[in-house]
Amino acid sequence: MSKLNTQLLKGTLEGAMLLIISREELYGYVLNQRLQESGFDTVSDGTIYPALQKLQREGYIVGEMRKSPEGPARKYFKITAEGRIYLQLFIETWSRLKQNMEGLIDENQRRYWGK
Amino acid sequence: MSKLNTQLLKGTLEGAMLLIISREELYGYVLNQRLQESGFDTVSDGTIYPALQKLQREGYIVGEMRKSPEGPARKYFKITAEGRIYLQLFIETWSRLKQNMEGLIDENQRRYWGK
DNA sequence: GCCTCCTAACTTGTAAAACAATATAGCTAT
DNA sequence: ATAGCTATATTGTTTTACAAGTTAGGAGGC
């Protein structure tokens, strides 16, 4: 079950992260909490920090270190103009995939009650 | 674009393959055509055959070689009882992921016309 | 002082998945 | 024969997610 979720996570995580960062400037630790609030299973540190670095490397987000009043410094990320363009592309591609899957699933369900 | 699709494909491909096999006994070559008909980009041979072997190894499908009236032999696959159970689990997990993404995307769209 | 806990970012090594490219092989038509 | 379509399978590479571990700051308890 959790393994299945891991597989389904692939490919959608970056998009989900970018969607959250697009509405709110935040740092990795809080991003992880937001993902959980959005229904995703806990994402490990070893997943989220490399993913953030990749998004930054590609120019979709930029990070900035800021001191914390309590605890270690935080790296706040915000989305760039390029990131917004990529985000729209992601949403379109996701929608297409969603419709494709929906079509297959609907047909599957239909065969179990009245053809 | 095609690269983005590749990433989104991850995790959903097995489910899509199983959905198609559940409605129709077929072999890899035709499965690939069906996937395209369902809107997925072309899936390479190096993806589909190992994926079929994995599904069989896990007991979700079984394959059987049959002679072809024209051309080389074909390996026909059909879904097993175990495969049907896994398929229902996949559909539930997919639906959950879909709703999670939907929630994030809706919120994103809302911020561009009437808050 | 020392230990534990919570926050916070990052690294390392491993496993899974998809791809391109390649190999093999049967049949058809030129 | 050789080119083209069908058909399965393997190899090597890249990407992604994870577990586990490292480093470090601040708070509280003993």
Coordinates of C-alpha atoms (C1' of nucleotides) in Angstrom, one line a residue:
Chain A
M1 CA 0.0 0.0 0.0
S2 CA 2.6 2.5 1.0
K3 CA 4.8 1.0 -1.8
L4 CA 2.1 1.6 -4.3
N5 CA 1.8 5.1 -3.1
T6 CA 5.5 5.5 -3.6
Q7 CA 5.2 4.5 -7.2
L8 CA 2.3 6.8 -7.9
L9 CA 4.1 9.6 -6.2
K10 CA 6.8 9.5 -8.9
G11 CA 6.4 12.4 -11.3
T12 CA 3.7 14.1 -9.4
L13 CA 5.8 15.2 -6.4
E14 CA 7.7 18.0 -8.2
G15 CA 4.4 19.4 -9.5
A16 CA 2.8 19.2 -6.1
M17 CA 5.7 20.9 -4.5
L18 CA 5.7 23.7 -7.1
L19 CA 1.9 24.2 -6.6
I20 CA 2.4 24.7 -2.9
I21 CA 5.4 27.0 -3.3
S22 CA 3.5 29.0 -5.9
R23 CA 0.9 30.0 -3.3
E24 CA 3.2 30.5 -0.3
E25 CA 6.9 31.2 0.3
L26 CA 8.2 28.5 2.6
Y27 CA 11.1 26.2 3.5
G28 CA 11.5 22.5 3.1
Y29 CA 10.5 21.5 6.6
V30 CA 7.1 23.3 6.3
L31 CA 6.6 22.2 2.7
N32 CA 6.7 18.6 4.0
Q33 CA 4.0 19.4 6.5
R34 CA 1.9 21.1 3.7
L35 CA 2.2 18.0 1.5
Q36 CA 0.9 15.9 4.4
E37 CA -2.0 18.3 4.9
S38 CA -2.7 17.9 1.2
G39 CA -3.1 14.2 1.7
F40 CA 0.3 12.9 0.5
D41 CA 2.0 10.4 2.7
T42 CA 5.1 11.6 4.6
V43 CA 7.8 12.5 2.1
S44 CA 11.3 11.7 3.5
D45 CA 14.0 14.3 3.8
G46 CA 16.1 12.4 1.3
T47 CA 13.4 13.1 -1.2
I48 CA 12.4 16.7 -0.5
Y49 CA 15.7 18.4 -0.2
P50 CA 17.2 17.0 -3.4
A51 CA 13.9 17.8 -5.2
L52 CA 14.1 21.4 -4.0
Q53 CA 17.7 21.6 -5.3
K54 CA 16.7 20.2 -8.6
L55 CA 13.8 22.7 -9.0
Q56 CA 16.2 25.5 -8.2
R57 CA 18.8 24.2 -10.6
E58 CA 16.2 24.3 -13.3
G59 CA 15.3 27.9 -12.4
Y60 CA 11.7 27.2 -11.3
I61 CA 12.3 28.3 -7.7
V62 CA 14.9 30.4 -5.8
G63 CA 16.0 29.8 -2.2
E64 CA 17.3 32.3 0.4
M65 CA 18.7 31.5 3.8
R66 CA 17.1 33.4 6.7
K67 CA 17.8 33.2 10.4
S68 CA 15.2 31.7 12.6
P69 CA 14.2 33.3 16.0
E70 CA 14.3 29.8 17.4
G71 CA 16.4 26.9 16.0
P72 CA 18.6 26.6 12.9
A73 CA 18.4 28.9 9.8
R74 CA 15.7 28.2 7.2
K75 CA 16.0 28.2 3.4
Y76 CA 12.9 30.0 2.1
F77 CA 11.9 29.2 -1.5
K78 CA 9.7 31.2 -3.9
I79 CA 8.6 30.4 -7.4
T80 CA 10.1 32.3 -10.4
A81 CA 8.4 33.5 -13.6
E82 CA 9.9 30.4 -15.4
G83 CA 8.5 28.3 -12.6
R84 CA 5.0 29.6 -13.3
I85 CA 5.3 28.7 -17.0
Y86 CA 6.4 25.2 -16.1
L87 CA 3.6 24.9 -13.6
Q88 CA 1.0 25.6 -16.3
L89 CA 2.6 23.0 -18.5
F90 CA 2.6 20.5 -15.7
I91 CA -1.1 21.1 -14.9
E92 CA -2.0 20.6 -18.6
T93 CA 0.0 17.4 -18.8
W94 CA -1.4 16.1 -15.5
S95 CA -5.0 16.8 -16.8
R96 CA -4.3 14.8 -19.9
L97 CA -3.0 11.9 -17.9
K98 CA -5.9 12.1 -15.5
Q99 CA -8.4 11.9 -18.4
N100 CA -6.6 9.0 -19.9
M101 CA -6.7 7.1 -16.6
E102 CA -10.2 8.1 -16.0
G103 CA -11.2 6.6 -19.3
L104 CA -9.7 3.3 -18.5
I105 CA -11.1 3.1 -15.0
D106 CA -14.6 4.1 -16.1
E107 CA -14.6 1.3 -18.6
N108 CA -13.4 -1.1 -15.9
Q109 CA -16.1 -0.1 -13.4
R110 CA -18.8 -0.2 -16.1
R111 CA -18.2 -3.9 -16.5
Y112 CA -19.3 -4.6 -12.9
W113 CA -22.8 -3.2 -13.0
G114 CA -24.9 -2.9 -16.1
K115 CA -22.8 -2.8 -19.2
Chain B
M1 CA 7.0 18.0 -22.8
S2 CA 7.6 14.4 -23.6
K3 CA 10.1 14.3 -20.8
L4 CA 7.5 15.7 -18.4
N5 CA 5.1 13.0 -19.6
T6 CA 7.8 10.4 -18.9
Q7 CA 7.9 11.5 -15.4
L8 CA 4.2 11.5 -14.9
L9 CA 4.0 8.1 -16.5
K10 CA 5.9 6.6 -13.6
G11 CA 3.8 4.6 -11.3
T12 CA 0.7 4.8 -13.4
L13 CA 1.9 2.7 -16.3
E14 CA 1.5 -0.7 -14.4
G15 CA -2.0 0.2 -13.4
A16 CA -2.9 1.3 -17.0
M17 CA -1.5 -1.9 -18.4
L18 CA -3.4 -4.0 -15.9
L19 CA -6.6 -2.1 -16.6
I20 CA -6.3 -2.9 -20.3
I21 CA -5.4 -6.6 -19.7
S22 CA -8.3 -6.9 -17.4
R23 CA -10.7 -6.2 -20.2
E24 CA -8.9 -8.0 -23.0
E25 CA -6.5 -10.9 -23.3
L26 CA -3.6 -9.6 -25.4
Y27 CA 0.1 -9.5 -26.1
G28 CA 2.8 -6.9 -25.5
Y29 CA 2.8 -5.5 -29.0
V30 CA -1.0 -4.9 -29.1
L31 CA -1.0 -3.6 -25.5
N32 CA 1.4 -0.9 -26.6
Q33 CA -1.1 0.1 -29.4
R34 CA -4.0 0.1 -26.9
L35 CA -2.0 2.4 -24.6
Q36 CA -1.5 4.8 -27.4
E37 CA -5.2 4.6 -28.2
S38 CA -5.9 5.5 -24.6
G39 CA -3.9 8.7 -25.0
F40 CA -0.5 7.7 -23.6
D41 CA 2.6 8.5 -25.5
T42 CA 4.4 5.7 -27.2
V43 CA 5.8 3.4 -24.6
S44 CA 9.2 1.9 -25.6
D45 CA 9.8 -1.9 -25.8
G46 CA 12.4 -1.6 -23.1
T47 CA 9.6 -0.4 -20.8
I48 CA 6.7 -2.6 -21.7
Y49 CA 8.3 -6.1 -21.7
P50 CA 10.1 -5.8 -18.4
A51 CA 6.9 -4.3 -16.9
L52 CA 4.9 -7.3 -18.2
Q53 CA 7.5 -9.7 -16.7
K54 CA 7.2 -7.9 -13.4
L55 CA 3.4 -8.1 -13.3
Q56 CA 3.7 -11.8 -14.1
R57 CA 6.4 -12.3 -11.4
E58 CA 4.0 -10.7 -8.9
G59 CA 1.2 -13.1 -9.9
Y60 CA -1.1 -10.4 -11.3
I61 CA -1.1 -11.7 -14.9
V62 CA -0.1 -15.0 -16.6
G63 CA 1.4 -15.3 -20.1
E64 CA 1.1 -18.0 -22.6
M65 CA 3.0 -18.3 -26.0
R66 CA 0.8 -19.0 -29.0
K67 CA 1.7 -19.4 -32.6
S68 CA 0.7 -16.6 -35.0
P69 CA -0.8 -17.3 -38.4
E70 CA 1.6 -14.6 -39.7
G71 CA 4.9 -13.6 -38.1
P72 CA 6.6 -14.7 -34.9
A73 CA 4.8 -16.3 -31.9
R74 CA 2.9 -14.0 -29.4
K75 CA 2.8 -14.1 -25.7
Y76 CA -0.8 -13.6 -24.6
F77 CA -1.4 -12.3 -21.1
K78 CA -4.5 -12.5 -18.9
I79 CA -5.3 -11.1 -15.5
T80 CA -5.4 -13.4 -12.5
A81 CA -7.7 -13.3 -9.4
E82 CA -4.9 -11.7 -7.5
G83 CA -4.5 -9.2 -10.3
R84 CA -8.1 -8.1 -9.9
I85 CA -7.6 -7.5 -6.2
Y86 CA -4.5 -5.5 -6.9
L87 CA -6.3 -3.6 -9.6
Q88 CA -9.0 -2.4 -7.2
L89 CA -6.3 -1.3 -4.7
F90 CA -4.6 0.6 -7.5
I91 CA -7.8 2.3 -8.5
E92 CA -8.5 3.4 -4.9
T93 CA -4.9 4.7 -4.5
W94 CA -5.0 6.5 -7.8
S95 CA -8.3 8.2 -6.8
R96 CA -6.8 9.4 -3.6
L97 CA -3.8 10.9 -5.5
K98 CA -6.1 12.4 -8.0
Q99 CA -8.2 14.2 -5.4
N100 CA -5.0 15.4 -3.6
M101 CA -3.7 16.9 -6.9
E102 CA -7.1 18.3 -7.8
G103 CA -7.2 20.1 -4.5
L104 CA -3.9 21.8 -5.1
I105 CA -4.6 22.7 -8.7
D106 CA -8.1 24.1 -7.9
E107 CA -6.6 26.4 -5.3
N108 CA -4.0 27.5 -7.8
Q109 CA -6.6 28.2 -10.5
R110 CA -8.8 30.1 -8.0
R111 CA -6.1 32.7 -7.4
Y112 CA -6.2 33.8 -11.1
W113 CA -9.9 34.9 -11.3
G114 CA -12.0 35.9 -8.3
K115 CA -10.4 34.9 -5.0
Chain C
dG1 C1' 27.5 20.2 32.8
dC2 C1' 25.0 16.6 30.0
dC3 C1' 21.1 14.5 27.7
dT4 C1' 17.0 14.5 25.1
dC5 C1' 13.9 16.4 22.0
dC6 C1' 12.3 19.3 18.3
dT7 C1' 13.6 21.9 14.4
dA8 C1' 16.2 22.3 10.0
dA9 C1' 19.2 21.3 5.9
dC10 C1' 21.9 18.1 3.5
dT11 C1' 24.6 13.7 2.0
dT12 C1' 25.3 8.8 1.0
dG13 C1' 24.1 4.4 -0.8
dT14 C1' 20.4 1.6 -2.7
dA15 C1' 16.4 0.2 -5.4
dA16 C1' 12.9 0.8 -8.9
dA17 C1' 11.4 2.4 -13.3
dA18 C1' 11.7 4.1 -18.0
dC19 C1' 14.4 4.7 -22.1
dA20 C1' 17.3 4.1 -26.2
dA21 C1' 19.7 0.9 -28.6
dT22 C1' 20.4 -3.5 -29.8
dA23 C1' 19.6 -8.6 -30.8
dT24 C1' 16.9 -12.3 -32.4
dA25 C1' 13.5 -14.3 -35.3
dG26 C1' 9.4 -15.4 -38.3
dC27 C1' 6.8 -14.0 -42.3
dT28 C1' 5.8 -11.3 -46.7
dA29 C1' 6.8 -9.0 -50.9
dT30 C1' 9.8 -7.2 -54.1
Chain D
dA1 C1' 18.7 -11.5 -51.0
dT2 C1' 17.0 -7.8 -48.9
dA3 C1' 13.9 -4.8 -47.1
dG4 C1' 9.9 -4.2 -44.1
dC5 C1' 6.6 -5.4 -40.6
dT6 C1' 5.6 -8.1 -36.6
dA7 C1' 7.1 -9.7 -32.0
dT8 C1' 9.8 -10.6 -27.7
dA9 C1' 13.7 -9.8 -25.0
dT10 C1' 18.2 -7.8 -23.0
dT11 C1' 21.8 -4.2 -21.9
dG12 C1' 23.4 0.0 -20.1
dT13 C1' 22.1 4.7 -18.5
dT14 C1' 19.5 8.2 -16.1
dT15 C1' 16.1 9.7 -12.9
dT16 C1' 13.7 9.5 -8.6
dA17 C1' 12.4 8.1 -4.0
dC18 C1' 13.9 6.2 0.2
dA19 C1' 16.3 4.9 4.6
dA20 C1' 19.8 6.1 7.4
dG21 C1' 23.0 9.1 8.8
dT22 C1' 25.5 13.9 9.6
dT23 C1' 25.6 18.6 11.2
dA24 C1' 23.7 22.2 13.9
dG25 C1' 20.7 25.5 16.7
dG26 C1' 17.7 26.2 20.6
dA27 C1' 14.8 24.6 24.8
dG28 C1' 13.9 21.9 28.7
dG29 C1' 15.0 18.4 32.3
dC30 C1' 18.1 16.2 35.5

